[in-house]
XYZ file of C-alpha atoms in Angstrom:
573
model
C -23.939 -24.624 -43.909
C -27.089 -26.033 -42.244
C -29.133 -29.442 -42.433
C -32.742 -29.608 -42.515
C -33.813 -33.082 -41.244
C -37.582 -34.228 -41.528
C -38.691 -37.276 -39.637
C -42.047 -38.948 -40.342
C -43.518 -41.826 -38.345
C -46.442 -43.896 -38.990
C -49.103 -45.293 -36.749
C -47.307 -48.616 -36.803
C -44.177 -47.093 -35.162
C -42.219 -47.913 -38.439
C -39.856 -45.090 -39.776
C -40.216 -44.319 -43.384
C -39.397 -41.353 -45.446
C -42.000 -42.247 -47.914
C -45.170 -43.351 -45.635
C -47.946 -41.230 -46.239
C -49.602 -42.181 -42.775
C -47.826 -39.682 -40.624
C -47.843 -37.840 -37.253
C -46.912 -33.978 -37.079
C -43.426 -33.481 -38.467
C -40.334 -32.705 -36.248
C -37.806 -29.975 -38.045
C -34.532 -29.808 -36.524
C -31.821 -27.129 -37.811
C -28.327 -28.436 -37.518
C -25.045 -26.681 -37.667
C -22.630 -28.750 -39.471
C -19.848 -27.387 -37.367
C -21.370 -27.825 -33.789
C -24.077 -30.113 -33.900
C -24.776 -34.017 -34.999
C -27.571 -36.283 -34.856
C -27.841 -40.031 -34.811
C -31.088 -42.041 -35.070
C -31.863 -45.455 -34.183
C -35.101 -47.402 -34.966
C -35.567 -50.472 -32.451
C -31.757 -50.556 -31.622
C -30.590 -50.301 -35.318
C -29.355 -47.271 -37.201
C -32.346 -45.672 -39.050
C -32.016 -44.840 -42.788
C -31.121 -41.028 -42.142
C -28.675 -42.103 -39.316
C -25.835 -39.682 -39.356
C -25.867 -35.656 -39.793
C -23.527 -32.916 -39.127
C -20.729 -34.057 -36.752
C -22.181 -37.624 -36.579
C -20.726 -38.102 -39.943
C -17.450 -38.591 -38.374
C -17.093 -42.519 -38.312
C -14.906 -42.492 -35.079
C -17.458 -40.268 -33.269
C -20.389 -42.317 -34.456
C -18.849 -45.596 -33.204
C -17.842 -43.921 -29.849
C -21.366 -42.837 -29.360
C -22.743 -46.210 -30.349
C -20.507 -47.976 -27.775
C -21.333 -45.682 -24.917
C -25.025 -45.770 -25.748
C -24.950 -49.565 -25.558
C -23.171 -49.558 -22.201
C -25.494 -46.954 -20.677
C -28.023 -47.512 -17.965
C -31.581 -47.554 -19.662
C -34.037 -44.524 -19.191
C -36.064 -42.087 -20.936
C -33.261 -39.561 -21.349
C -29.685 -40.079 -20.549
C -26.511 -37.689 -20.923
C -23.142 -38.746 -21.228
C -19.750 -37.718 -22.973
C -17.549 -39.597 -25.360
C -13.765 -38.960 -26.062
C -12.472 -39.238 -29.769
C -8.801 -39.836 -30.291
C -7.138 -37.282 -32.480
C -3.655 -36.597 -33.948
C -0.668 -36.779 -31.841
C -2.089 -38.306 -28.843
C -4.691 -35.675 -28.402
C -8.458 -36.326 -28.009
C -11.818 -34.544 -28.489
C -14.556 -34.666 -25.830
C -18.297 -34.463 -27.027
C -21.339 -34.278 -24.975
C -24.349 -36.666 -26.023
C -28.163 -36.313 -25.305
C -30.010 -39.393 -25.962
C -33.763 -39.214 -25.940
C -36.235 -41.795 -27.031
C -38.072 -44.998 -26.141
C -37.889 -48.695 -27.274
C -38.992 -47.925 -30.947
C -37.032 -44.540 -31.724
C -34.119 -43.155 -30.142
C -32.290 -39.702 -31.104
C -28.766 -38.764 -29.839
C -27.797 -35.022 -30.217
C -23.924 -34.506 -30.067
C -21.934 -31.352 -29.676
C -18.383 -30.607 -28.540
C -18.127 -30.350 -24.772
C -16.076 -27.041 -24.537
C -16.404 -24.060 -22.225
C -19.349 -22.633 -24.468
C -21.338 -25.921 -23.539
C -20.819 -26.153 -19.852
C -24.269 -27.348 -19.063
C -24.295 -30.013 -21.611
C -20.647 -31.081 -20.129
C -22.074 -30.872 -16.637
C -25.087 -32.941 -17.143
C -23.126 -35.466 -19.372
C -20.685 -35.902 -16.586
C -23.040 -36.266 -13.616
C -25.222 -39.404 -13.820
C -28.010 -37.582 -11.374
C -27.791 -34.215 -13.337
C -31.393 -34.249 -14.168
C -32.169 -34.544 -10.403
C -29.853 -31.593 -9.672
C -31.507 -29.264 -12.328
C -35.096 -30.354 -10.920
C -34.072 -29.418 -7.542
C -32.949 -26.074 -8.371
C -36.274 -25.464 -10.292
C -38.572 -26.832 -7.603
C -36.631 -25.919 -4.366
C -39.417 -24.886 -2.018
C -36.511 -22.491 -0.250
C -35.166 -20.658 -3.433
C -37.543 -19.668 -6.337
C -36.104 -19.095 -9.812
C -37.773 -16.434 -12.207
C -36.636 -15.959 -15.869
C -37.451 -12.830 -17.948
C -36.336 -12.200 -21.481
C -34.620 -8.969 -22.822
C -38.115 -7.138 -23.317
C -38.985 -7.915 -19.649
C -41.462 -10.781 -20.386
C -41.786 -13.696 -18.167
C -40.470 -17.055 -19.438
C -40.278 -19.127 -16.326
C -41.560 -19.071 -12.768
C -40.572 -21.825 -10.150
C -43.550 -23.755 -8.863
C -43.137 -22.560 -5.277
C -43.330 -18.893 -6.494
C -46.294 -19.638 -8.824
C -48.149 -20.935 -5.734
C -47.106 -17.992 -3.496
C -48.362 -15.579 -6.094
C -51.654 -17.449 -6.590
C -50.868 -18.305 -10.267
C -51.844 -21.363 -12.225
C -48.874 -23.275 -13.757
C -47.580 -21.415 -16.852
C -50.044 -18.602 -16.463
C -47.145 -15.672 -16.141
C -45.732 -16.954 -19.342
C -45.354 -14.127 -21.842
C -46.743 -11.701 -19.218
C -44.661 -8.435 -18.152
C -42.531 -9.321 -15.125
C -43.886 -6.213 -13.073
C -47.423 -7.322 -13.788
C -46.560 -10.834 -12.074
C -44.228 -9.973 -9.366
C -44.973 -6.847 -7.355
C -41.942 -4.505 -7.373
C -39.895 -6.681 -9.805
C -36.799 -5.457 -11.231
C -36.005 -8.115 -13.678
C -36.778 -5.934 -16.544
C -34.102 -3.219 -15.387
C -31.372 -5.928 -14.923
C -32.394 -7.311 -18.336
C -31.854 -4.038 -20.045
C -28.864 -2.718 -18.041
C -26.819 -5.920 -17.615
C -26.002 -4.939 -14.126
C -26.449 -7.590 -11.463
C -28.391 -6.671 -8.118
C -27.335 -9.061 -5.330
C -28.726 -9.454 -1.793
C -31.435 -6.904 -2.519
C -34.851 -6.654 -0.392
C -37.844 -7.226 -2.248
C -41.307 -6.246 -0.744
C -43.906 -8.658 -1.783
C -46.732 -7.341 0.433
C -47.328 -6.028 3.829
C -45.045 -7.569 6.008
C -43.765 -9.867 3.537
C -39.985 -9.317 2.563
C -37.629 -11.474 0.630
C -34.106 -11.604 -0.265
C -33.345 -11.464 -4.073
C -30.424 -11.715 -6.316
C -30.946 -10.639 -9.974
C -28.419 -11.456 -12.701
C -28.248 -10.702 -16.458
C -27.830 -13.410 -18.783
C -25.559 -13.153 -21.973
C -25.350 -15.538 -24.829
C -22.715 -15.044 -27.656
C -22.000 -11.708 -26.262
C -25.543 -10.398 -26.339
C -27.642 -9.517 -23.425
C -30.770 -11.959 -23.595
C -32.614 -11.717 -20.395
C -32.218 -11.891 -16.529
C -32.751 -14.476 -13.835
C -33.967 -13.903 -10.374
C -33.298 -16.020 -7.156
C -35.885 -15.254 -4.543
C -35.311 -16.889 -0.919
C -38.350 -18.139 0.749
C -36.720 -19.127 4.093
C -38.871 -16.474 5.730
C -38.255 -13.698 7.975
C -37.008 -15.824 11.022
C -34.019 -16.827 8.945
C -33.424 -13.399 7.817
C -33.651 -12.066 11.326
C -31.120 -14.604 12.563
C -28.695 -13.561 9.725
C -29.145 -9.970 10.526
C -28.340 -10.578 14.313
C -25.387 -12.615 13.239
C -24.168 -9.747 10.958
C -24.832 -7.135 13.828
C -22.752 -9.267 16.175
C -20.018 -9.429 13.877
C -19.984 -5.523 13.300
C -19.862 -5.092 16.964
C -16.914 -7.653 17.391
C -15.092 -6.001 14.298
C -15.612 -2.579 15.701
C -14.392 -3.722 19.238
C -11.146 -5.132 17.581
C -10.626 -1.938 15.772
C -10.590 0.012 18.926
C -8.246 -2.664 20.570
C -5.822 -2.300 17.545
C -5.951 1.490 17.527
C -5.096 1.401 21.282
C -2.356 -0.918 20.520
C -1.069 1.157 17.958
C -0.785 4.286 20.185
C 1.000 2.556 23.027
C 4.335 0.716 23.097
C 4.398 -3.063 21.994
C 2.992 -5.141 25.059
C 5.522 -7.763 24.699
C 8.589 -5.184 25.047
C 8.081 -3.034 27.811
C 10.020 0.264 27.925
C 12.614 0.659 30.575
C 15.732 -1.344 31.944
C 15.689 0.130 35.580
C 15.969 -2.413 38.332
C 12.164 -1.824 39.209
C 11.310 -2.538 35.605
C 13.637 -5.492 35.205
C 11.900 -7.026 38.412
C 8.445 -6.327 36.909
C 9.220 -7.815 33.697
C 10.660 -11.186 35.440
C 7.321 -11.122 37.524
C 5.460 -10.924 34.245
C 7.225 -13.723 32.561
C 6.585 -15.943 35.586
C 2.972 -15.263 35.933
C 1.758 -15.153 32.035
C 1.769 -18.606 31.280
C -0.339 -19.564 34.288
C -4.028 -19.795 34.692
C -4.302 -17.350 37.785
C -5.873 -14.170 38.410
C -3.565 -11.196 38.476
C -4.091 -7.678 40.324
C -1.963 -4.884 39.009
C -1.437 -2.187 41.501
C 0.073 1.437 40.613
C -0.253 4.974 40.775
C -2.495 6.576 37.868
C -0.460 6.960 34.601
C 2.239 4.064 35.508
C 1.017 1.781 32.702
C -1.073 -0.789 34.307
C -2.738 -1.526 30.908
C 0.584 -2.039 29.316
C 1.446 -4.607 31.841
C -1.995 -6.291 31.418
C -1.212 -6.478 27.454
C 2.092 -8.064 28.242
C 0.678 -10.752 30.494
C -1.556 -11.764 27.642
C 1.106 -11.352 24.869
C 3.488 -13.566 26.624
C 0.761 -16.034 27.872
C -0.257 -19.647 26.485
C -2.333 -18.079 23.659
C -1.418 -14.697 22.383
C -4.128 -14.976 19.589
C -7.041 -15.391 22.028
C -8.877 -12.121 22.631
C -7.859 -9.544 24.997
C -10.976 -7.831 26.340
C -10.583 -4.640 28.242
C -13.224 -2.578 30.205
C -12.319 0.593 32.134
C -14.930 0.666 35.125
C -14.329 4.273 35.892
C -15.372 5.420 32.600
C -18.889 3.788 32.707
C -21.855 5.220 34.849
C -22.979 2.571 37.231
C -26.096 1.709 35.403
C -24.079 0.442 32.224
C -21.450 -1.547 34.047
C -23.638 -4.517 34.511
C -24.919 -4.741 30.932
C -21.235 -4.218 29.522
C -20.108 -6.984 31.889
C -22.807 -9.565 31.559
C -24.441 -8.618 28.128
C -28.146 -8.623 27.660
C -30.993 -10.511 25.769
C -33.167 -8.867 23.221
C -35.857 -6.492 24.717
C -33.999 -6.700 27.929
C -34.242 -3.002 28.601
C -35.284 0.154 26.843
C -32.554 1.585 24.415
C -30.461 -1.528 24.102
C -29.961 -3.284 20.925
C -32.986 -5.095 19.417
C -31.037 -8.360 18.934
C -29.263 -8.065 22.276
C -25.336 -8.210 23.101
C -22.811 -10.275 24.770
C -21.006 -8.920 27.597
C -17.220 -8.524 28.049
C -17.139 -11.726 30.003
C -18.666 -13.727 27.056
C -16.084 -11.948 24.561
C -13.232 -12.917 26.672
C -13.851 -16.487 26.099
C -10.543 -18.438 25.877
C -8.557 -15.272 26.438
C -8.128 -12.473 28.891
C -10.545 -10.087 30.636
C -8.773 -6.703 31.723
C -10.936 -4.848 34.034
C -9.017 -1.308 34.587
C -9.943 0.652 37.828
C -11.667 -2.348 39.594
C -12.160 -0.396 42.784
C -14.779 1.619 40.876
C -17.218 -1.230 40.697
C -20.424 -0.929 42.440
C -21.156 -3.270 45.336
C -24.068 -4.970 43.824
C -22.162 -5.831 40.496
C -19.180 -6.994 42.780
C -21.551 -9.798 44.121
C -22.280 -10.980 40.681
C -18.903 -10.715 39.401
C -17.714 -12.838 42.519
C -20.183 -15.342 41.420
C -19.081 -15.645 37.785
C -15.496 -15.858 39.062
C -16.493 -18.790 41.344
C -18.797 -20.860 39.235
C -17.684 -19.697 35.540
C -21.439 -18.972 34.486
C -22.522 -15.875 33.244
C -26.026 -14.840 32.863
C -27.104 -12.365 30.545
C -29.579 -9.582 31.580
C -33.187 -10.740 30.756
C -32.048 -14.401 30.239
C -33.233 -17.340 32.006
C -30.361 -19.397 32.424
C -26.424 -18.996 32.414
C -23.750 -19.823 29.674
C -20.331 -21.299 30.873
C -17.115 -18.929 30.217
C -13.694 -19.658 30.361
C -11.088 -16.639 30.474
C -8.041 -15.390 32.817
C -9.183 -12.207 34.624
C -6.654 -9.384 35.192
C -7.598 -6.532 37.211
C -5.883 -3.233 37.975
C -6.648 0.096 40.216
C -4.486 2.991 41.625
C -6.691 3.136 44.760
C -5.870 1.642 48.116
C -8.072 -1.552 48.190
C -7.302 -2.354 51.814
C -8.784 1.087 52.859
C -11.712 0.595 50.672
C -12.294 -3.060 52.358
C -11.967 -1.404 55.789
C -14.764 1.052 55.058
C -16.965 -1.480 53.548
C -16.765 -0.190 49.723
C -14.944 -3.347 48.516
C -15.636 -7.167 49.200
C -12.810 -8.959 50.869
C -13.678 -12.090 49.048
C -13.694 -10.459 45.627
C -10.176 -8.928 46.627
C -9.098 -12.606 47.269
C -10.599 -13.740 44.028
C -8.835 -11.067 42.157
C -5.377 -11.205 43.765
C -4.182 -14.595 43.138
C -0.925 -12.802 42.123
C -0.434 -9.107 42.722
C 2.024 -6.921 40.507
C 3.246 -3.515 41.612
C 3.997 -1.147 38.647
C 6.772 1.425 39.829
C 6.095 5.103 39.683
C 8.403 7.250 37.203
C 10.042 8.962 40.009
C 11.135 5.434 41.080
C 12.764 4.606 37.625
C 14.065 8.049 36.417
C 16.887 6.310 34.692
C 14.183 4.920 32.072
C 13.285 8.625 31.079
C 15.599 8.961 28.273
C 14.249 5.681 26.533
C 10.673 6.577 27.354
C 11.307 10.049 25.784
C 12.914 8.463 22.632
C 9.924 6.035 22.521
C 7.287 8.829 22.588
C 9.230 11.150 20.333
C 9.564 8.525 17.496
C 6.005 7.477 17.891
C 4.674 11.113 17.726
C 6.911 12.030 14.672
C 6.019 8.830 12.826
C 2.084 9.399 13.201
C 2.512 13.058 12.188
C 4.962 12.719 9.383
C 7.531 14.635 11.115
C 11.488 14.650 11.271
C 12.686 13.628 14.601
C 14.616 16.276 16.190
C 17.943 16.129 18.166
C 17.731 16.213 21.971
C 19.446 19.436 23.377
C 22.024 19.008 26.133
C 20.419 19.346 29.742
C 16.998 17.977 28.624
C 17.163 14.740 30.328
C 18.619 16.280 33.725
C 15.659 18.623 33.710
C 13.008 16.050 32.968
C 14.619 13.868 35.833
C 14.129 16.540 38.354
C 10.491 16.830 37.723
C 7.967 15.037 40.325
C 5.910 13.417 37.663
C 2.585 13.079 39.661
C 1.013 11.807 36.380
C 3.728 9.282 35.797
C 4.525 7.802 32.301
C 1.184 9.253 30.803
C 2.169 12.791 32.045
C 5.817 12.328 30.400
C 4.267 11.285 27.044
C 1.867 14.389 27.187
C 4.817 16.659 27.821
C 6.921 14.955 25.078
C 4.317 15.605 22.704
C 3.629 19.119 23.465
C 7.316 19.979 23.358
C 7.523 18.259 19.973
C 4.597 20.548 18.771
C 6.412 23.705 19.860
C 9.884 23.079 18.919
C 11.573 24.062 15.718
C 11.846 20.746 14.197
C 15.513 20.560 14.407
C 16.389 20.605 18.165
C 14.222 19.802 21.190
C 15.272 22.145 24.070
C 14.450 22.553 27.739
C 12.516 25.478 26.859
C 10.060 23.371 24.861
C 9.363 21.327 28.055
C 9.244 24.160 30.261
C 6.377 26.094 28.829
C 4.229 25.147 31.803
C 6.221 24.759 35.258
C 5.043 21.737 37.077
C 7.398 22.554 40.131
C 7.619 25.873 41.980
C 10.444 27.883 40.491
C 13.665 28.177 42.527
C 14.281 31.732 43.646
C 17.662 32.020 42.333
C 16.887 30.807 38.773
C 14.281 32.119 36.139
C 11.339 29.787 36.011
C 12.030 28.958 32.364
C 15.688 27.816 32.829
C 16.914 24.644 34.004
C 18.959 24.781 37.528
C 22.299 25.998 37.124
C 25.117 23.295 37.563
C 27.174 25.345 40.185
C 24.157 25.049 42.459
C 23.630 21.353 41.995
C 25.404 18.795 44.415
C 28.093 16.562 42.925
C 25.709 13.549 43.121
C 23.113 15.378 41.236
C 25.646 16.619 38.554
C 26.777 12.905 38.098
C 23.288 11.699 37.801
C 22.255 14.470 35.163
C 25.739 13.703 33.215
C 24.757 9.947 32.952
C 21.282 10.696 31.782
C 22.426 12.832 29.067
C 24.884 10.298 28.175
C 22.313 7.474 28.019
C 20.062 9.637 25.798
C 22.818 10.622 23.274
C 23.275 6.873 22.971
C 19.870 6.066 22.557
C 19.418 4.013 26.084
C 22.705 2.046 25.609
C 24.179 2.253 29.101
C 27.294 0.482 28.077
C 28.357 3.104 25.553
C 27.406 5.978 27.963
C 29.629 4.521 30.520
C 32.527 4.261 28.121
C 32.014 7.625 27.046
C 32.008 9.043 30.793
C 34.959 6.972 31.584
C 33.283 5.044 34.324
C 32.389 1.526 34.768
C 28.806 0.258 34.176
C 28.451 -0.897 37.758
C 29.397 2.797 39.061
C 26.931 4.175 36.566
C 23.969 1.800 37.822
C 25.040 2.741 41.553
C 24.539 6.586 40.584
C 21.359 5.812 38.764
C 20.088 3.748 41.791
C 20.807 6.628 44.130
C 23.672 4.685 46.015
């Protein structure tokens, strides 16, 4: 049911339904279920005072009480709560408009469908907030109906387009705003967020276009246009590019960590590895530079990862740079970074160097002996004053990190030949850690083979095969010039060519690294009868350790020897 309310007011400001001296009539359609009206004349209820919901005496009394207590003003919004049955209450939103002569209050339930009314009724400065959104000089609002006709444009947008206030109303959106897509959104109902809008030569803005629904029907679209300008857009783009680079860097680091054993649990329980583990635990929590020495393939980078993982803040960044993998012309840019436009071919927004990326964490410089002499001077300066200056920058930035360096080369020989600075060596070698070669820790081969085999099979969805007798003794007799890296390659290659059930010596001996013994075929392991007794003991112990997954106690029990004797044989005593 609907009500039709007609109000006439004479020139003396007296409300009367019968007076013939009238101003233009106001017509309001009311839904009996959803809306109510209360009218006051000079503070007193008018003859037609209650319509629709306002016929409820409790609601009328609550509105009158709240109205009397509100702050004066040309327009106010508030809400009232009307008690119901069983302790429940109903909330209504009230909009009061008028002046000293006549005042009208519109009432409706403050439910989810009336969120705007509830907002403005609950916030005393709601009008100021809405006005701020509409007149914001940095964010313009445009509104089009379902036919694509303009219904509203913010003043800042009108000024930008050279339009008089209200001049765009009723016109097609594409006639008013160049390249406008509001009509498409108003028809499709699909939002377009973060789009670029070309408003003219060299004029680009960020736009959000959102459809508007009412009662389930698509009634129009609203556009939000950012007028913060291209400098802000460029800053945002630079930040996004920087974050993208950092994400890619950490993805590469994560991929590398997945491919290698856990840095916190290095593989091997031999005496050299136990000593190295104790040294890592002693150094890791200290703010001291560390120089890692060892042959190629011994796992120097794993030592660096273990130092970081066992350090004071394992969540801080670990940034790695292999100096041997970069041409000399790029090392400086990678280390120190560069400003926008520093050189041709660089990123337009510039890029932070590894020194900056390692802020608060660890910088690992692999193959540090390959750093050019001119870069050594700059790196030494950074290590001394903790200030890094990007290429093309006019001033430096303070950085805080722990440096870990590694090399397989003889630094003393390089210093003597003038190819490495002695002062830089002292800066890098606060503590020196020596990583043992694989030939110095052959008793760790069973555990390493097990780790590499498990990782390879898991990565490729294969079943882990059994280890044939004699495999460990065969591997222990190899020279392993490539150390652990070479062992891993051989394990993975053998897994590729095994039958999936048994990993045998033949799978490892496809390419002999050592010259074949004249008395034996090159593809077969040495005959037990030709081996010295000590070698036979050593091979038997390695096979037993492999069968028990690296557990030396169980291996000694199976062989009927003491653990001390087992360690003595493994140590070569």
